[in-house]
């Protein structure tokens, strides 16, 4: 314990030295990556576990961020661009470190780390860099007769100091994609990576101070039980990704200080497979989405609602896909991950053993936190795996007689984060899209809609509130302030609103209001 405390004090001392360099020139953006900082970074031994951040430390970090924000440090476009470019540089220069950390936390293959974590964040950051000037510009609102000499604007202003709580299933993506939006919008940010993926959290904790401004951006390591207490310190916005139970606690803590929240919550994402579809392609895309990262994904299909006529072919096609993806023994595959911790392993294993019939897979090795890619058939709606949220490489298959039954089944459940539909019949796709409610919808593919910069991604109802990605991330961390820059002319008309009130003036204003309704707001006496 003493050694850990010494290493922590040494590291904090280095951070203070580097912060002092920043403070010498607060008016200009700091260099994202001075070479001498990298030499010091290497001396901090990235493999060491970082210490938990305690509430008093969080208070100090929050105060520093508030001072930096009030100094208007984050407002200039040049500062924001420098920080966004530094995020890209960090990912490029430390790609191997991120691959190693995610490999140790989740047994995550290099391919999955680069494609679904690093490239995704870089795309977001570069998209923000390319569009930041346009996003920051005030949006003009159409004038009417009463504002013909005025200027009506909507101005996007930063919220202040925001808290970003990432989840363990995509620990880089879920921390840094929201961070990109927070930076672009001009906020200071405190990031709390999941302690479940300790090596990735440690890496972010050590790297971010060497790339981003040390006063505006911070990383804390807080346990899930401590997060409500952290939230109650009063931030200007909280962005949380995780499960519904933790999200509810975060929302309650935020409500006590009237803090707005964005919640991206996991749940059961239904996937309907119609008898009119390309079964082989559907099986490939569903299998990839479900068993990617060993099934630990917020957006993965949670279960299949399969038309009875196509069930046998679909299950066989899924079996062939798993053999093609991971070989005859997925345990030996370099493309297959592991469960993040023993608790999640035990929970998934227990539900697997108490639900349906194992048709493919089912093997478990506790010492390795390994669960083979598993397909369950003969699953009933009352089975544990259908009653509880879970993250893991298990795909339940239920049968329905037609699309009506599928829609009824989906609508009986809580609103999911995603709904998927596979069919070559456009009417079937249209019905699933319009007659069910979900955070997002995707036809004839899975998960990819949650990765696109141009599409907002978020939940509804039990699957969360708010959305992010691209411009939508910028908006999530901005206040859209309405601004009227008014002329003092036309007082000869606006005097009608002033006391003493007279019936003649009221009649004129009522008449003008009637004209306004007929002309879509062109004449507004006020």
PDB file of N, CA and C in Angstrom, residues 125-172:
ATOM      1  N   UNK A 125     -13.896  12.235 -34.020  1.00  0.00           N
ATOM      2  CA  UNK A 125     -13.068  13.415 -33.782  1.00  0.00           C
ATOM      3  C   UNK A 125     -12.781  14.168 -35.079  1.00  0.00           C
ATOM      4  N   UNK A 126     -12.455  13.447 -36.139  1.00  0.00           N
ATOM      5  CA  UNK A 126     -12.158  14.100 -37.418  1.00  0.00           C
ATOM      6  C   UNK A 126     -13.408  14.726 -38.020  1.00  0.00           C
ATOM      7  N   UNK A 127     -14.553  14.081 -37.838  1.00  0.00           N
ATOM      8  CA  UNK A 127     -15.814  14.662 -38.299  1.00  0.00           C
ATOM      9  C   UNK A 127     -16.080  15.975 -37.561  1.00  0.00           C
ATOM     10  N   UNK A 128     -15.810  15.997 -36.266  1.00  0.00           N
ATOM     11  CA  UNK A 128     -15.994  17.226 -35.491  1.00  0.00           C
ATOM     12  C   UNK A 128     -15.024  18.308 -35.946  1.00  0.00           C
ATOM     13  N   UNK A 129     -13.780  17.944 -36.195  1.00  0.00           N
ATOM     14  CA  UNK A 129     -12.789  18.907 -36.675  1.00  0.00           C
ATOM     15  C   UNK A 129     -13.252  19.542 -37.987  1.00  0.00           C
ATOM     16  N   UNK A 130     -13.754  18.724 -38.891  1.00  0.00           N
ATOM     17  CA  UNK A 130     -14.150  19.210 -40.216  1.00  0.00           C
ATOM     18  C   UNK A 130     -15.421  20.054 -40.193  1.00  0.00           C
ATOM     19  N   UNK A 131     -16.228  19.906 -39.161  1.00  0.00           N
ATOM     20  CA  UNK A 131     -17.515  20.606 -39.136  1.00  0.00           C
ATOM     21  C   UNK A 131     -17.651  21.610 -37.997  1.00  0.00           C
ATOM     22  N   UNK A 132     -16.612  21.756 -37.183  1.00  0.00           N
ATOM     23  CA  UNK A 132     -16.737  22.559 -35.968  1.00  0.00           C
ATOM     24  C   UNK A 132     -17.121  24.005 -36.261  1.00  0.00           C
ATOM     25  N   UNK A 133     -16.497  24.624 -37.242  1.00  0.00           N
ATOM     26  CA  UNK A 133     -16.794  26.031 -37.546  1.00  0.00           C
ATOM     27  C   UNK A 133     -18.278  26.213 -37.850  1.00  0.00           C
ATOM     28  N   UNK A 134     -18.845  25.313 -38.648  1.00  0.00           N
ATOM     29  CA  UNK A 134     -20.267  25.410 -38.992  1.00  0.00           C
ATOM     30  C   UNK A 134     -21.142  25.169 -37.776  1.00  0.00           C
ATOM     31  N   UNK A 135     -20.788  24.183 -36.939  1.00  0.00           N
ATOM     32  CA  UNK A 135     -21.594  23.898 -35.748  1.00  0.00           C
ATOM     33  C   UNK A 135     -21.621  25.083 -34.783  1.00  0.00           C
ATOM     34  N   UNK A 136     -20.498  25.788 -34.687  1.00  0.00           N
ATOM     35  CA  UNK A 136     -20.390  26.885 -33.725  1.00  0.00           C
ATOM     36  C   UNK A 136     -21.125  28.149 -34.175  1.00  0.00           C
ATOM     37  N   UNK A 137     -21.423  28.253 -35.459  1.00  0.00           N
ATOM     38  CA  UNK A 137     -22.064  29.471 -35.950  1.00  0.00           C
ATOM     39  C   UNK A 137     -23.509  29.567 -35.472  1.00  0.00           C
ATOM     40  N   UNK A 138     -23.963  30.775 -35.120  1.00  0.00           N
ATOM     41  CA  UNK A 138     -25.367  30.954 -34.735  1.00  0.00           C
ATOM     42  C   UNK A 138     -26.293  30.596 -35.901  1.00  0.00           C
ATOM     43  N   UNK A 139     -27.430  30.018 -35.583  1.00  0.00           N
ATOM     44  CA  UNK A 139     -28.420  29.669 -36.600  1.00  0.00           C
ATOM     45  C   UNK A 139     -29.485  30.757 -36.652  1.00  0.00           C
ATOM     46  N   UNK A 140     -29.679  31.306 -37.850  1.00  0.00           N
ATOM     47  CA  UNK A 140     -30.659  32.375 -38.016  1.00  0.00           C
ATOM     48  C   UNK A 140     -32.060  31.787 -38.154  1.00  0.00           C
ATOM     49  N   UNK A 141     -33.009  32.461 -37.553  1.00  0.00           N
ATOM     50  CA  UNK A 141     -34.397  32.036 -37.585  1.00  0.00           C
ATOM     51  C   UNK A 141     -35.154  32.932 -38.554  1.00  0.00           C
ATOM     52  N   UNK A 142     -36.115  32.361 -39.273  1.00  0.00           N
ATOM     53  CA  UNK A 142     -36.890  33.124 -40.257  1.00  0.00           C
ATOM     54  C   UNK A 142     -37.597  34.305 -39.591  1.00  0.00           C
ATOM     55  N   UNK A 143     -37.542  35.456 -40.263  1.00  0.00           N
ATOM     56  CA  UNK A 143     -38.170  36.663 -39.724  1.00  0.00           C
ATOM     57  C   UNK A 143     -39.652  36.723 -40.086  1.00  0.00           C
ATOM     58  N   UNK A 144     -40.382  37.548 -39.313  1.00  0.00           N
ATOM     59  CA  UNK A 144     -41.762  37.871 -39.668  1.00  0.00           C
ATOM     60  C   UNK A 144     -41.904  39.384 -39.669  1.00  0.00           C
ATOM     61  N   UNK A 145     -43.143  39.867 -39.835  1.00  0.00           N
ATOM     62  CA  UNK A 145     -43.336  41.306 -39.957  1.00  0.00           C
ATOM     63  C   UNK A 145     -42.838  42.061 -38.737  1.00  0.00           C
ATOM     64  N   UNK A 146     -43.102  41.515 -37.555  1.00  0.00           N
ATOM     65  CA  UNK A 146     -42.724  42.224 -36.336  1.00  0.00           C
ATOM     66  C   UNK A 146     -41.233  42.137 -36.043  1.00  0.00           C
ATOM     67  N   UNK A 147     -40.518  41.219 -36.710  1.00  0.00           N
ATOM     68  CA  UNK A 147     -39.066  41.106 -36.492  1.00  0.00           C
ATOM     69  C   UNK A 147     -38.279  41.429 -37.758  1.00  0.00           C
ATOM     70  N   UNK A 148     -38.912  42.137 -38.686  1.00  0.00           N
ATOM     71  CA  UNK A 148     -38.258  42.412 -39.966  1.00  0.00           C
ATOM     72  C   UNK A 148     -37.010  43.274 -39.813  1.00  0.00           C
ATOM     73  N   UNK A 149     -36.959  44.062 -38.746  1.00  0.00           N
ATOM     74  CA  UNK A 149     -35.775  44.878 -38.480  1.00  0.00           C
ATOM     75  C   UNK A 149     -34.921  44.308 -37.350  1.00  0.00           C
ATOM     76  N   UNK A 150     -35.284  43.103 -36.866  1.00  0.00           N
ATOM     77  CA  UNK A 150     -34.563  42.466 -35.770  1.00  0.00           C
ATOM     78  C   UNK A 150     -33.758  41.277 -36.297  1.00  0.00           C
ATOM     79  N   UNK A 151     -33.001  40.706 -35.414  1.00  0.00           N
ATOM     80  CA  UNK A 151     -32.244  39.503 -35.754  1.00  0.00           C
ATOM     81  C   UNK A 151     -32.592  38.413 -34.744  1.00  0.00           C
ATOM     82  N   UNK A 152     -33.075  37.261 -35.260  1.00  0.00           N
ATOM     83  CA  UNK A 152     -33.437  36.134 -34.407  1.00  0.00           C
ATOM     84  C   UNK A 152     -32.411  35.028 -34.591  1.00  0.00           C
ATOM     85  N   UNK A 153     -31.779  34.623 -33.504  1.00  0.00           N
ATOM     86  CA  UNK A 153     -30.691  33.661 -33.569  1.00  0.00           C
ATOM     87  C   UNK A 153     -30.884  32.545 -32.551  1.00  0.00           C
ATOM     88  N   UNK A 154     -30.325  31.388 -32.863  1.00  0.00           N
ATOM     89  CA  UNK A 154     -30.161  30.327 -31.882  1.00  0.00           C
ATOM     90  C   UNK A 154     -28.669  30.097 -31.737  1.00  0.00           C
ATOM     91  N   UNK A 155     -28.156  30.322 -30.537  1.00  0.00           N
ATOM     92  CA  UNK A 155     -26.715  30.230 -30.271  1.00  0.00           C
ATOM     93  C   UNK A 155     -26.439  28.985 -29.433  1.00  0.00           C
ATOM     94  N   UNK A 156     -25.488  28.172 -29.868  1.00  0.00           N
ATOM     95  CA  UNK A 156     -25.081  26.989 -29.093  1.00  0.00           C
ATOM     96  C   UNK A 156     -23.971  27.374 -28.138  1.00  0.00           C
ATOM     97  N   UNK A 157     -24.267  27.324 -26.847  1.00  0.00           N
ATOM     98  CA  UNK A 157     -23.257  27.665 -25.865  1.00  0.00           C
ATOM     99  C   UNK A 157     -22.941  26.432 -25.018  1.00  0.00           C
ATOM    100  N   UNK A 158     -21.691  26.294 -24.565  1.00  0.00           N
ATOM    101  CA  UNK A 158     -21.316  25.124 -23.761  1.00  0.00           C
ATOM    102  C   UNK A 158     -22.056  25.119 -22.430  1.00  0.00           C
ATOM    103  N   UNK A 159     -22.290  23.903 -21.917  1.00  0.00           N
ATOM    104  CA  UNK A 159     -23.005  23.763 -20.654  1.00  0.00           C
ATOM    105  C   UNK A 159     -22.131  24.078 -19.455  1.00  0.00           C
ATOM    106  N   UNK A 160     -20.839  23.737 -19.538  1.00  0.00           N
ATOM    107  CA  UNK A 160     -19.932  23.983 -18.413  1.00  0.00           C
ATOM    108  C   UNK A 160     -19.022  22.811 -18.170  1.00  0.00           C
ATOM    109  N   UNK A 161     -19.107  22.213 -16.981  1.00  0.00           N
ATOM    110  CA  UNK A 161     -18.294  21.052 -16.625  1.00  0.00           C
ATOM    111  C   UNK A 161     -19.205  19.823 -16.642  1.00  0.00           C
ATOM    112  N   UNK A 162     -18.878  18.859 -17.488  1.00  0.00           N
ATOM    113  CA  UNK A 162     -19.743  17.693 -17.663  1.00  0.00           C
ATOM    114  C   UNK A 162     -19.029  16.434 -17.163  1.00  0.00           C
ATOM    115  N   UNK A 163     -19.840  15.468 -16.745  1.00  0.00           N
ATOM    116  CA  UNK A 163     -19.326  14.174 -16.292  1.00  0.00           C
ATOM    117  C   UNK A 163     -19.702  13.114 -17.323  1.00  0.00           C
ATOM    118  N   UNK A 164     -18.714  12.336 -17.765  1.00  0.00           N
ATOM    119  CA  UNK A 164     -18.937  11.266 -18.733  1.00  0.00           C
ATOM    120  C   UNK A 164     -18.605   9.944 -18.060  1.00  0.00           C
ATOM    121  N   UNK A 165     -19.610   9.089 -17.910  1.00  0.00           N
ATOM    122  CA  UNK A 165     -19.428   7.783 -17.272  1.00  0.00           C
ATOM    123  C   UNK A 165     -19.505   6.717 -18.353  1.00  0.00           C
ATOM    124  N   UNK A 166     -18.386   6.046 -18.616  1.00  0.00           N
ATOM    125  CA  UNK A 166     -18.340   5.035 -19.661  1.00  0.00           C
ATOM    126  C   UNK A 166     -18.639   3.647 -19.118  1.00  0.00           C
ATOM    127  N   UNK A 167     -19.111   2.777 -19.990  1.00  0.00           N
ATOM    128  CA  UNK A 167     -19.376   1.409 -19.594  1.00  0.00           C
ATOM    129  C   UNK A 167     -18.229   0.495 -19.999  1.00  0.00           C
ATOM    130  N   UNK A 168     -18.188  -0.699 -19.421  1.00  0.00           N
ATOM    131  CA  UNK A 168     -17.066  -1.608 -19.602  1.00  0.00           C
ATOM    132  C   UNK A 168     -17.114  -2.358 -20.928  1.00  0.00           C
ATOM    133  N   UNK A 169     -18.291  -2.483 -21.555  1.00  0.00           N
ATOM    134  CA  UNK A 169     -18.364  -3.329 -22.746  1.00  0.00           C
ATOM    135  C   UNK A 169     -17.693  -2.684 -23.958  1.00  0.00           C
ATOM    136  N   UNK A 170     -17.637  -1.354 -24.007  1.00  0.00           N
ATOM    137  CA  UNK A 170     -16.879  -0.632 -25.037  1.00  0.00           C
ATOM    138  C   UNK A 170     -16.144   0.503 -24.342  1.00  0.00           C
ATOM    139  N   UNK A 171     -15.115   0.186 -23.559  1.00  0.00           N
ATOM    140  CA  UNK A 171     -14.578   1.157 -22.606  1.00  0.00           C
ATOM    141  C   UNK A 171     -13.874   2.358 -23.221  1.00  0.00           C
ATOM    142  N   UNK A 172     -13.335   2.214 -24.432  1.00  0.00           N
ATOM    143  CA  UNK A 172     -12.707   3.367 -25.089  1.00  0.00           C
ATOM    144  C   UNK A 172     -13.767   4.185 -25.805  1.00  0.00           C
TER     145      UNK A 172
END
